[in-house]
Rosetta silent file (secondary structure, phi, psi, omega in degrees, C-alpha in Angstrom):
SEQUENCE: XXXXXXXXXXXXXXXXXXXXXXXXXXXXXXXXXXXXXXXXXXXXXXXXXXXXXXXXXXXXXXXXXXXXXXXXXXXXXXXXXXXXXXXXXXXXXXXXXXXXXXXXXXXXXXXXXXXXXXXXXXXXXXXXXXXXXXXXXXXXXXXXX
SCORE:     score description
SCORE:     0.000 S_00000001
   1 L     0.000  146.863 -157.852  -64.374  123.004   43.336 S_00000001
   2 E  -142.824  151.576 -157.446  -61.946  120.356   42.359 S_00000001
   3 E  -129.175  138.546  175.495  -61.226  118.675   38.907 S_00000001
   4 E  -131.668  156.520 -166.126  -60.357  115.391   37.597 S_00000001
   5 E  -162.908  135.712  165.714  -59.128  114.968   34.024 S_00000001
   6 E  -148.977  129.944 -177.587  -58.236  112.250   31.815 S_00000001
   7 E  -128.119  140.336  152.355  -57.560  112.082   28.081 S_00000001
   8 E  -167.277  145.236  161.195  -56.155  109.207   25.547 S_00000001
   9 E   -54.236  103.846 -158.047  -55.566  108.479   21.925 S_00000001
  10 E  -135.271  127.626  178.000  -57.679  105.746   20.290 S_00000001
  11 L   -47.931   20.906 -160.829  -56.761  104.006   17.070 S_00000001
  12 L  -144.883  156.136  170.863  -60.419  104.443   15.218 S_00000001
  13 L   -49.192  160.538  173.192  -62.354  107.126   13.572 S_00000001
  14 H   -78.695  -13.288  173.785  -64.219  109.761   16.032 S_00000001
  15 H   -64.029  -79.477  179.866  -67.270  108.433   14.337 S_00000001
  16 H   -68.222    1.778  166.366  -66.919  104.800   15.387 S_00000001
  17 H   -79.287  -55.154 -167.263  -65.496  105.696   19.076 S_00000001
  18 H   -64.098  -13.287  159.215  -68.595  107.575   19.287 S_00000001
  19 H   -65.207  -42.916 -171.594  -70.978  105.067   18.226 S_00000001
  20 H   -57.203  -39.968 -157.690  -69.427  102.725   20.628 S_00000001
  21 H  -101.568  -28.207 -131.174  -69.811  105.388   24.251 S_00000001
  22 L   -72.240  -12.562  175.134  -72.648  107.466   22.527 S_00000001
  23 L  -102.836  134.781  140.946  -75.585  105.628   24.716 S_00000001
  24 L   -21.131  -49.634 -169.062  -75.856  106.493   27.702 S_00000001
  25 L   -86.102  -14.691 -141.007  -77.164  103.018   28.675 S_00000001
  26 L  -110.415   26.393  173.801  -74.353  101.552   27.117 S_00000001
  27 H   -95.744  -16.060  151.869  -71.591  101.754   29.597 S_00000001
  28 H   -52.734    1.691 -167.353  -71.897   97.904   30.845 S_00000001
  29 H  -123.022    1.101  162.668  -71.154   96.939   27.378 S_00000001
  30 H  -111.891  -17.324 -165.684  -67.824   99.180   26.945 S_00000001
  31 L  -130.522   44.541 -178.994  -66.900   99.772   30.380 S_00000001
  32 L   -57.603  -26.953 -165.338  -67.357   95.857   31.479 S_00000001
  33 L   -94.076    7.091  150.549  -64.486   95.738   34.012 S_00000001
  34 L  -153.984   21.874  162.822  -66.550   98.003   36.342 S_00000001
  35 E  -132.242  127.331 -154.085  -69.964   98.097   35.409 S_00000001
  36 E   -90.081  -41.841 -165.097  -71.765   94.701   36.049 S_00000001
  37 E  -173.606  146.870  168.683  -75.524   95.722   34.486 S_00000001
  38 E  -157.677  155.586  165.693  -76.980   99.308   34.107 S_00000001
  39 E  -146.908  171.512  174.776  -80.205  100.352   32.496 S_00000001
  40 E   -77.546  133.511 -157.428  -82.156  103.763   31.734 S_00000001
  41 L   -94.430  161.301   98.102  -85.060  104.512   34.504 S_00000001
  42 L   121.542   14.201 -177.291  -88.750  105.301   33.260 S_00000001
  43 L    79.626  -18.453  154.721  -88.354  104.207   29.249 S_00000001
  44 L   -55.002  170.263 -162.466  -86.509  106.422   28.224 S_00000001
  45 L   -94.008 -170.139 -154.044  -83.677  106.190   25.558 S_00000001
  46 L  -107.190   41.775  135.824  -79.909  106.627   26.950 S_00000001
  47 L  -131.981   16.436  118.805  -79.601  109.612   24.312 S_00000001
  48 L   -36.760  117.130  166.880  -82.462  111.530   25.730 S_00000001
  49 L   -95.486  125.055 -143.833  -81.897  114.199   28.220 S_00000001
  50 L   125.236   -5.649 -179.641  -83.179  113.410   31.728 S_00000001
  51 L   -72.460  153.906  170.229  -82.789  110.153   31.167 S_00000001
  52 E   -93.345  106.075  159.940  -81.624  107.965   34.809 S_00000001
  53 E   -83.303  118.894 -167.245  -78.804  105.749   34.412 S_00000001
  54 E  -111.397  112.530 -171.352  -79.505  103.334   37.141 S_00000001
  55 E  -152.935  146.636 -142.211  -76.414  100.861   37.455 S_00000001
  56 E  -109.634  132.423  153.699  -74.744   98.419   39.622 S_00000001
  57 E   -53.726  147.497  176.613  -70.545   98.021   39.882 S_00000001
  58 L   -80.277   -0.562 -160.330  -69.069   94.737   39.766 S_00000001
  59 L   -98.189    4.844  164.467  -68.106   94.910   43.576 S_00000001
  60 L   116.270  -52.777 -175.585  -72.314   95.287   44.164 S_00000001
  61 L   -21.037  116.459  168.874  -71.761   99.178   44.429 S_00000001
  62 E   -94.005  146.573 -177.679  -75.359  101.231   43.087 S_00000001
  63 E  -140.714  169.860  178.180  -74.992  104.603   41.593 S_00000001
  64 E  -136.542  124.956 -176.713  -77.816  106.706   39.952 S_00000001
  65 E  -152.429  131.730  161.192  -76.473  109.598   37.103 S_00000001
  66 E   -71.774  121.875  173.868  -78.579  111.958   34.952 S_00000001
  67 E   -89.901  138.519 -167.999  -77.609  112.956   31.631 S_00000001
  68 E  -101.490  -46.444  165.797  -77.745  116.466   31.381 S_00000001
  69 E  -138.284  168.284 -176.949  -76.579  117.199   27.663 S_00000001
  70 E  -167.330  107.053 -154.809  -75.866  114.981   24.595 S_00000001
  71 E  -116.580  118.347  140.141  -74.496  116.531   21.432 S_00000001
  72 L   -43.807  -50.584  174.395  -74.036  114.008   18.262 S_00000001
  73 L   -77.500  -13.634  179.585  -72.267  116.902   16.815 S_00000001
  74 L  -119.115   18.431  173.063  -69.912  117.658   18.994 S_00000001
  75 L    44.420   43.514  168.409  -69.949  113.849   20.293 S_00000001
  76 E  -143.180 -154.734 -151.436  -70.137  114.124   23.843 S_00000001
  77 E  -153.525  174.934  176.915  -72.606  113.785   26.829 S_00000001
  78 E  -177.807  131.843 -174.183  -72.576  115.572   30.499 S_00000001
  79 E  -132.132  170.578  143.412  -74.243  113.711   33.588 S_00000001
  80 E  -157.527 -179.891 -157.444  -74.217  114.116   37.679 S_00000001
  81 E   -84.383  158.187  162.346  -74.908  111.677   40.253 S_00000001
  82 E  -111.088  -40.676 -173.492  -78.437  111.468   41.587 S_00000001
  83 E  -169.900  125.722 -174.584  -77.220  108.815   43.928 S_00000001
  84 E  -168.107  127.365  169.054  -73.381  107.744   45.047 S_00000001
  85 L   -40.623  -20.142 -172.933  -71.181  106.077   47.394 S_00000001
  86 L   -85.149  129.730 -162.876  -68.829  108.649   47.046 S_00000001
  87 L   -81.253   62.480 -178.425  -68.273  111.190   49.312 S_00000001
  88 L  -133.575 -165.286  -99.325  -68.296  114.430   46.863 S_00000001
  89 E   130.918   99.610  170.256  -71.061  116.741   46.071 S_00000001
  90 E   105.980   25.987  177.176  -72.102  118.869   42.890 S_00000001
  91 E   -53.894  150.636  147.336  -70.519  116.141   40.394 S_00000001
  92 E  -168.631  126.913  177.761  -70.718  116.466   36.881 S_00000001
  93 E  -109.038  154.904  163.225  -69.092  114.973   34.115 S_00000001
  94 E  -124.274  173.309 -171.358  -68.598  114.778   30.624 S_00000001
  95 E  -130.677  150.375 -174.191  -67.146  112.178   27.687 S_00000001
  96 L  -121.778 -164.828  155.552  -65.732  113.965   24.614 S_00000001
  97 L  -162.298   90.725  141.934  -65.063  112.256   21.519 S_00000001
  98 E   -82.907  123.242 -176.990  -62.697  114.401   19.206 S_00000001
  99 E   -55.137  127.997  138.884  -60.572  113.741   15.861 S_00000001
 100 L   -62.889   97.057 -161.143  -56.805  113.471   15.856 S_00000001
 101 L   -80.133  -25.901  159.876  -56.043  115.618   12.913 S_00000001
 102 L   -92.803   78.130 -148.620  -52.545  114.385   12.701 S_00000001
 103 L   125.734  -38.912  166.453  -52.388  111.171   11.742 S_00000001
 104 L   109.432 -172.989  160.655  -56.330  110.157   12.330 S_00000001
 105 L   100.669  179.907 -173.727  -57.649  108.273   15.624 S_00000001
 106 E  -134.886  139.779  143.435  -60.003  110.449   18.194 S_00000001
 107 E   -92.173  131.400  162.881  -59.094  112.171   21.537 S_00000001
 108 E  -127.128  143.988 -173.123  -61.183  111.308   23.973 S_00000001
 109 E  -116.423  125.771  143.815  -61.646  113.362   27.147 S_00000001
 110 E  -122.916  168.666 -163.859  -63.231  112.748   30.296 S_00000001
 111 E  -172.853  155.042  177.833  -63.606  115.165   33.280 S_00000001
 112 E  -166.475  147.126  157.594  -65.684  116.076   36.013 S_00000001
 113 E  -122.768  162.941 -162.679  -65.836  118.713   38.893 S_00000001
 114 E  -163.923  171.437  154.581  -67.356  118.144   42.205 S_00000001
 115 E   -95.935  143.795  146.088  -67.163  119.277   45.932 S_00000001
 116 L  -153.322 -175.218  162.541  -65.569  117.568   48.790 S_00000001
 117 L   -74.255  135.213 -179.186  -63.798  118.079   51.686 S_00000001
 118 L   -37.825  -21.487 -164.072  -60.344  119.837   51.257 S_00000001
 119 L   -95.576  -39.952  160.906  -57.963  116.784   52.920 S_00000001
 120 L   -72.862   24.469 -147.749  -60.096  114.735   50.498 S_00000001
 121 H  -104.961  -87.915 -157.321  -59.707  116.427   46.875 S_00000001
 122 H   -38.328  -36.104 -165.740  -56.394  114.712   46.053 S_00000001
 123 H   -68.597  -35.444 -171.390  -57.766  111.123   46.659 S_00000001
 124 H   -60.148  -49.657 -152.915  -61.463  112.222   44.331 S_00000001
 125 H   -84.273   -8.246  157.931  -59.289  113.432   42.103 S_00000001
 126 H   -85.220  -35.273 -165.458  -57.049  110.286   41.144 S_00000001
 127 H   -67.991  -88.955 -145.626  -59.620  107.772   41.844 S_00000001
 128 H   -26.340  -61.789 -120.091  -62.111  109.601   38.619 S_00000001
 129 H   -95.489  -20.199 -133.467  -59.377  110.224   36.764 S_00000001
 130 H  -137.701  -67.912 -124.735  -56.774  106.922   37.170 S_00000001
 131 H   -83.781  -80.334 -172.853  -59.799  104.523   38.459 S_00000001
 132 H   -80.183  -52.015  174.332  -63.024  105.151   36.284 S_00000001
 133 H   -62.478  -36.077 -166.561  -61.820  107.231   33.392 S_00000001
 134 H   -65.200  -65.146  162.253  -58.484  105.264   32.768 S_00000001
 135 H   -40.212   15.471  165.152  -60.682  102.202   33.254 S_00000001
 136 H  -147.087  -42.223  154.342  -62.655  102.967   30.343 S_00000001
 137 H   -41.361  -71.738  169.415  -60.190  103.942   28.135 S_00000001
 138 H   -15.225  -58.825 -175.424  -58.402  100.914   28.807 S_00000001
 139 H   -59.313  -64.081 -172.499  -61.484   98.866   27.774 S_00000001
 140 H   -44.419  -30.825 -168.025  -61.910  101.399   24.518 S_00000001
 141 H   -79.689  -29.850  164.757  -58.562  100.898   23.673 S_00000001
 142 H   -42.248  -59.191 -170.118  -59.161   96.890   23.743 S_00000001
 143 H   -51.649  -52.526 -174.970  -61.921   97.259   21.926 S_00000001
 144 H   -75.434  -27.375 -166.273  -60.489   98.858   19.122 S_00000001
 145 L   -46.258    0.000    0.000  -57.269   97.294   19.097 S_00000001
């Protein structure tokens, strides 16, 4: 099983990062630069677990992702794909939201393990971590700035 990891340091309380990521539904409106429109399948809300994020990329791309857990207190989430372009198998990820006790600001952590083929696990493993997680930092870190 193969691992992708990303972390960064964002200027704002762990409260208000976590308000910002904490829906589910909500990653077109923080994570704009690669999610075009996304919505929750069947009425449910995007902190309920089981809910279907059903959501389109800006290049057209459709993905399907379950949320699996969703803690307020410990301010994170865990999904896996239902349906993806991507050639891996057994994803699942999670978003963290933790204080920076020196100084203030939150860590935030994202991560996922998955199956693929062996020739493929470096390439999985930069794209999550450099592509989509980086790529949403970026944006958080805008946001806050």
């Amino acid at each position: 099983m193969a691992k992708s990891y990303a972390s960064t340091v964002i200027g704002a309380s762990p409260d208000e990062v976590w308000a910002h990521v904490r829906d589910f539904n909500g990653l077109a409106t923080w994570h704009s630069g690669l999610v075009a429109q996304s919505e929750i399948e069947d009425g449910l809300a995007g902190d309920q677990v089981g809910a279907i994020r059903s959501f389109t990329l800006t290049d057209e791309t459709h993905l399907r992702e379950k949320l699996l857990a969703h803690s307020d207190l410990e301010r994170s989430y865990t999904y896996d794909f239902q349906k993806t372009p991507f050639d891996v198998d057994n994803y699942c990820a999670t978003l963290r939201v933790t204080p920076v006790t020196d100084g203030g600001g939150s860590f935030v952590e994202w991560w996922t393990t998955f199956d693929c083929d062996r020739d493929q696990q470096g390439h999985w493993t930069d794209f999550f971590a450099s592509q989509v997680f980086q790529g949403g930092f970026d944006a958080l870190k805008a946001h806050f700035a």
